[in-house]
Short mmCIF file of C-alpha atoms in Angstrom, two decimals:
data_model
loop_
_atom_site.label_atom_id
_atom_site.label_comp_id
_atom_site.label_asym_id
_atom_site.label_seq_id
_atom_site.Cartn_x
_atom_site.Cartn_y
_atom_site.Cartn_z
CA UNK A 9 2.81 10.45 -23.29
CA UNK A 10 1.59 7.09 -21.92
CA UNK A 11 5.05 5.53 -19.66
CA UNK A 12 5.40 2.08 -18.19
CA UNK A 13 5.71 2.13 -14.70
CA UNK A 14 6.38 -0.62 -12.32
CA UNK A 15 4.76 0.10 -9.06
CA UNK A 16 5.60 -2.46 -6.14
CA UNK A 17 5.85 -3.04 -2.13
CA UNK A 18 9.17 -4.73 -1.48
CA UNK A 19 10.33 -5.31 2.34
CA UNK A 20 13.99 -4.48 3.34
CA UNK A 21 15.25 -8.10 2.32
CA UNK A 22 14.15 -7.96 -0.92
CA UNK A 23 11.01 -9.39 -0.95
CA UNK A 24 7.43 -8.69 -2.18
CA UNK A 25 5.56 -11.40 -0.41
CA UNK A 26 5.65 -13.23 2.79
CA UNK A 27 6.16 -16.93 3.01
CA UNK A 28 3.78 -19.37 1.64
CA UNK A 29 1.51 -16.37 -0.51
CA UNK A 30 -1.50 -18.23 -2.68
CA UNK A 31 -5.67 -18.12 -2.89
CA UNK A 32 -5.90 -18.69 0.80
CA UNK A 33 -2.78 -16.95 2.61
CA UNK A 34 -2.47 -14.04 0.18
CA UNK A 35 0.45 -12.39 0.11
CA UNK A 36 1.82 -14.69 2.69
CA UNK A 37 2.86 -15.16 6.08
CA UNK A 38 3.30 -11.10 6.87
CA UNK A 39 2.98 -9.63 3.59
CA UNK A 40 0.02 -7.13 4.43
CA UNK A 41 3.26 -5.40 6.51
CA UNK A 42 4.31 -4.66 3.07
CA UNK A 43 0.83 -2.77 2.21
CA UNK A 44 0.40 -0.77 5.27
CA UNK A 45 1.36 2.24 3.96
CA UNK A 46 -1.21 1.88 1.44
CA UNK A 47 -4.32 2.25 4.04
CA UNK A 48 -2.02 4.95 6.14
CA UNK A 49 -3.93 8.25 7.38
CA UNK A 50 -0.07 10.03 6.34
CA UNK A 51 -0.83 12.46 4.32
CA UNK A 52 2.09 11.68 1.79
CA UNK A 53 0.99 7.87 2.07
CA UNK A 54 -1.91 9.82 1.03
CA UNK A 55 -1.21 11.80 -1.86
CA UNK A 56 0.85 8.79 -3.41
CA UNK A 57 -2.44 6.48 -3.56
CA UNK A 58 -4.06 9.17 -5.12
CA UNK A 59 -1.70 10.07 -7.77
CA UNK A 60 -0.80 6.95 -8.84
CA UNK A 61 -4.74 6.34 -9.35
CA UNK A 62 -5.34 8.89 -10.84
CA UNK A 63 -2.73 8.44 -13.44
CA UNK A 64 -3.62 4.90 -13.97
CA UNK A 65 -5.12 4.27 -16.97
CA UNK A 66 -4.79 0.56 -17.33
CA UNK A 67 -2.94 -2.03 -14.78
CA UNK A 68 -0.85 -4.92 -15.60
CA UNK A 69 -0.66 -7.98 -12.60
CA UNK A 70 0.91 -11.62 -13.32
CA UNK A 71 -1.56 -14.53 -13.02
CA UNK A 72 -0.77 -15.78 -9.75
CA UNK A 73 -1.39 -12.10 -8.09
CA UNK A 74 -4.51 -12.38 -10.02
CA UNK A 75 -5.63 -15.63 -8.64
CA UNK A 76 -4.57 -14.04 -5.06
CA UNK A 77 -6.83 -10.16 -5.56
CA UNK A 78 -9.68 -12.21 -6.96
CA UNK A 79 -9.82 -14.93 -4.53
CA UNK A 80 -12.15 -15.35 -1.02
CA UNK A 81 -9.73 -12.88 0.67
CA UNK A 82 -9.00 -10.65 -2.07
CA UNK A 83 -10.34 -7.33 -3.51
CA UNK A 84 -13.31 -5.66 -2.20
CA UNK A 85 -14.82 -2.27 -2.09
CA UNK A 86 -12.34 -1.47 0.68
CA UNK A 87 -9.29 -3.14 -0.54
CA UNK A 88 -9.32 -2.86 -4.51
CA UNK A 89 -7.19 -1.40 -6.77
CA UNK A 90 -7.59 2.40 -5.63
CA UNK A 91 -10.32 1.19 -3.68
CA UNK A 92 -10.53 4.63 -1.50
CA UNK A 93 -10.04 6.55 -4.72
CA UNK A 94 -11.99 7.23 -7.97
CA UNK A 95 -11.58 5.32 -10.61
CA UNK A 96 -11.25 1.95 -11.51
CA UNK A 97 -8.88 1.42 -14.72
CA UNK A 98 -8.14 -1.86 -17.35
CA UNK A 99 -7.00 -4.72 -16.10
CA UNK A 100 -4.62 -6.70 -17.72
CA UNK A 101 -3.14 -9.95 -17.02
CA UNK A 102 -0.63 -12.68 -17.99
CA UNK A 103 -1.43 -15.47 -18.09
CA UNK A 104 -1.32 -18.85 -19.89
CA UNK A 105 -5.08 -19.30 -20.22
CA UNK A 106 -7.88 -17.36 -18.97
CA UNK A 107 -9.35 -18.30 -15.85
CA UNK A 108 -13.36 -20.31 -15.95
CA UNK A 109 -15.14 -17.58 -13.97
CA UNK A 110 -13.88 -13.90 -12.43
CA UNK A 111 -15.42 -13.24 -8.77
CA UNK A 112 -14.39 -9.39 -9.62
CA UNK A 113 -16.76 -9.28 -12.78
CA UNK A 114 -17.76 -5.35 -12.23
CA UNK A 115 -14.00 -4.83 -13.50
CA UNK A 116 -12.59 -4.50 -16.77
CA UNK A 117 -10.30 -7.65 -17.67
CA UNK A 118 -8.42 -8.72 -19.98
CA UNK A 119 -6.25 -11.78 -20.28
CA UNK A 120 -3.09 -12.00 -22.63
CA UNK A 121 -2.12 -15.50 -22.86
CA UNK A 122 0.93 -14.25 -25.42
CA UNK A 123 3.50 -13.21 -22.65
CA UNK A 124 4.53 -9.90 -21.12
CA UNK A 125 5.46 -8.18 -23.74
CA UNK A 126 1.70 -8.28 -25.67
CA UNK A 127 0.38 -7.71 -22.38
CA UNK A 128 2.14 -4.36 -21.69
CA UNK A 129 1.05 -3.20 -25.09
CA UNK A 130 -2.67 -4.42 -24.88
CA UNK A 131 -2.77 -2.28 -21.99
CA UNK A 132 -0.53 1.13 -23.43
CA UNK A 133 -3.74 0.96 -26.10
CA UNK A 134 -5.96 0.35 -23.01
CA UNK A 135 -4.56 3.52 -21.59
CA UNK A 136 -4.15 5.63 -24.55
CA UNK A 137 -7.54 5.25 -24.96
CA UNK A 138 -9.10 6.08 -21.40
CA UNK A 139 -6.06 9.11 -21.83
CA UNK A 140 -8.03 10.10 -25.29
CA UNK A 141 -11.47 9.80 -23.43
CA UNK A 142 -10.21 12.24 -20.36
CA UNK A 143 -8.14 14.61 -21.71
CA UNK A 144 -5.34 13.93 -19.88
CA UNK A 145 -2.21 11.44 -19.92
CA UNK A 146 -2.66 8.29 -18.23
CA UNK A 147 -0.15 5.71 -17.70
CA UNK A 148 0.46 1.77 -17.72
CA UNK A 149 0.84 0.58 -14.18
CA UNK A 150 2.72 -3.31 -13.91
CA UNK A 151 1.81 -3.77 -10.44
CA UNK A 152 3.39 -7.45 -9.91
CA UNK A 153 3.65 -9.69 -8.50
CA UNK A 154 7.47 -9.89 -8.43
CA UNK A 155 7.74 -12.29 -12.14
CA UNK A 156 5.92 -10.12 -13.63
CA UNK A 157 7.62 -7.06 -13.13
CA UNK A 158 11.49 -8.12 -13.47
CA UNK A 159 10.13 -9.97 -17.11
CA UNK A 160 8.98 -6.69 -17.70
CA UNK A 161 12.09 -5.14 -16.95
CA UNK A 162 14.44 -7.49 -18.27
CA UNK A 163 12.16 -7.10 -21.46
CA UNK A 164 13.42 -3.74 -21.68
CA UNK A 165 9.44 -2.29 -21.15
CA UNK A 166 9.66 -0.65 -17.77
CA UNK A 167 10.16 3.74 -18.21
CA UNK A 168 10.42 3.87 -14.18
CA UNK A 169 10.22 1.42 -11.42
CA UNK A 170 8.87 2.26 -8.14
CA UNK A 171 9.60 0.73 -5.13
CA UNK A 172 7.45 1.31 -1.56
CA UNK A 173 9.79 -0.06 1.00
CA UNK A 174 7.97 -1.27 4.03
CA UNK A 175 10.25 -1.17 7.19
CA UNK A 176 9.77 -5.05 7.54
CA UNK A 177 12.04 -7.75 7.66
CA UNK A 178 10.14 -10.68 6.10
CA UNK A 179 12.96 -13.49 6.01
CA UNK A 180 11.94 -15.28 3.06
CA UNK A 181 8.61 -15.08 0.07
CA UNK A 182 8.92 -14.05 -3.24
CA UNK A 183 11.97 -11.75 -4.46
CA UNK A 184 11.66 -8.88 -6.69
CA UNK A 185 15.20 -9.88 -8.63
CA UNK A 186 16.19 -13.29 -8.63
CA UNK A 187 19.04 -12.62 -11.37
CA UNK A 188 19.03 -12.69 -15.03
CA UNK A 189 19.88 -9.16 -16.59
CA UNK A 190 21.74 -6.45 -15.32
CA UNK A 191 20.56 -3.11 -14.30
CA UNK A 192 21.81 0.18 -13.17
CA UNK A 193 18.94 2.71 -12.35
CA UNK A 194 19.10 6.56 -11.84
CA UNK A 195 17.31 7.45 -8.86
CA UNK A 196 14.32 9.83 -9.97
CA UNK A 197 12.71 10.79 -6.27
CA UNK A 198 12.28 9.53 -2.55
CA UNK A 199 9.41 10.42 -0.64
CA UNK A 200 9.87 9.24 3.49
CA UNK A 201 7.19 8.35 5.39
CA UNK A 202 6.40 6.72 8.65
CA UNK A 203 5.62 3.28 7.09
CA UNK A 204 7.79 3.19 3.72
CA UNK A 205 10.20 4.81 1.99
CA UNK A 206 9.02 5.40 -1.80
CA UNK A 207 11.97 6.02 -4.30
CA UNK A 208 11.46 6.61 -7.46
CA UNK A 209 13.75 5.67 -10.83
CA UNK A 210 14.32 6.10 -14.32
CA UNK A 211 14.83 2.95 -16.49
CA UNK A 212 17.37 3.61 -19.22
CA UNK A 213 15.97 2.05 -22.59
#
């Protein structure tokens, strides 16, 4: 069965950029401290990376993280989505109209100018499919940035949200919840690690 996950990097203040993030300062001032674990040699760092892209069988990313991963200083064969890992699955984004030209052509996008909601199920058929082609069950990632995911959970589309918790303190960026509708999880797993702490939880519906 194909689940929704959210799948984010959050500091210990709440945050899931540094200061000032856009085309040319990317995630902002200090927000590749928030990645690090990512590119770790740990080997649970490690075996997360590879799960999750292996499971991955399409990816759904807000417009302004899209304008950030396929920037000057974005995604390359080192620093993609699962980059270091096989694999390379849908792309979806939001967005309110689809950008003139993609510097990232050799991946599959797909732009949903219909809000959240259309985008999360353009890419459950997205994944469904590529589950169908492999013989195994894939899942819908929503991998930001922070909008993106808490319209997506306040949307009531999220099955789990995952949060990588860098040990940074980045005193100010984007927030993951800025308000709006309440939510009470029920913690799922934590994995600890030298660079993050990775907990897991279950969204009611």
């Amino acid at each position: 069965m194909t689940r929704i996950i959210a799948d984010i990097s959050i500091s210990l203040d709440g945050y899931v950029t540094g200061p000032g993030p856009g085309l040319h300062n990317g995630l902002g001032t200090g927000g590749e401290g928030l990645h690090t674990w990512a590119f770790s040699g740990d080997p649970e760092d490690r075996r997360i990376v590879r799960e999750t892209t292996e499971r991955s069988g399409a990816v759904v990313l807000g417009r302004n993280l899209f304008d950030i991963v396929d920037g000057p200083k974005g995604w390359n064969d080192e620093t993609g989505y699962g980059a270091r890992e096989a694999g390379k699955p849908s792309l979806v984004v939001v967005t309110s109209a689809p950008p003139a030209s993609v510097r990232t052509s050799d991946l599959d996008w797909t732009f949903v100018t219909t809000g959240v909601r259309d985008a999360v199920a353009a890419a459950r058929e997205r994944a469904e499919a590529a589950s169908a082609r492999s013989g195994k069950d894939l899942d819908v990632y929503v991998m930001g940035g922070g909008l993106t995911i808490s319209s997506a959970l306040d949307a009531g589309l999220i099955d789990v949200l995952t949060l990588h918790i860098a040990p940074v303190v980045l005193g100010g960026g984007t927030p993951l919840f800025t308000g709006g509708v309440p939510h009470t999880f029920t913690q799922r797993s934590v994995t600890r690690t030298p660079t993050a702490t990775h907990i897991a939880y279950d969204v009611p519906r």
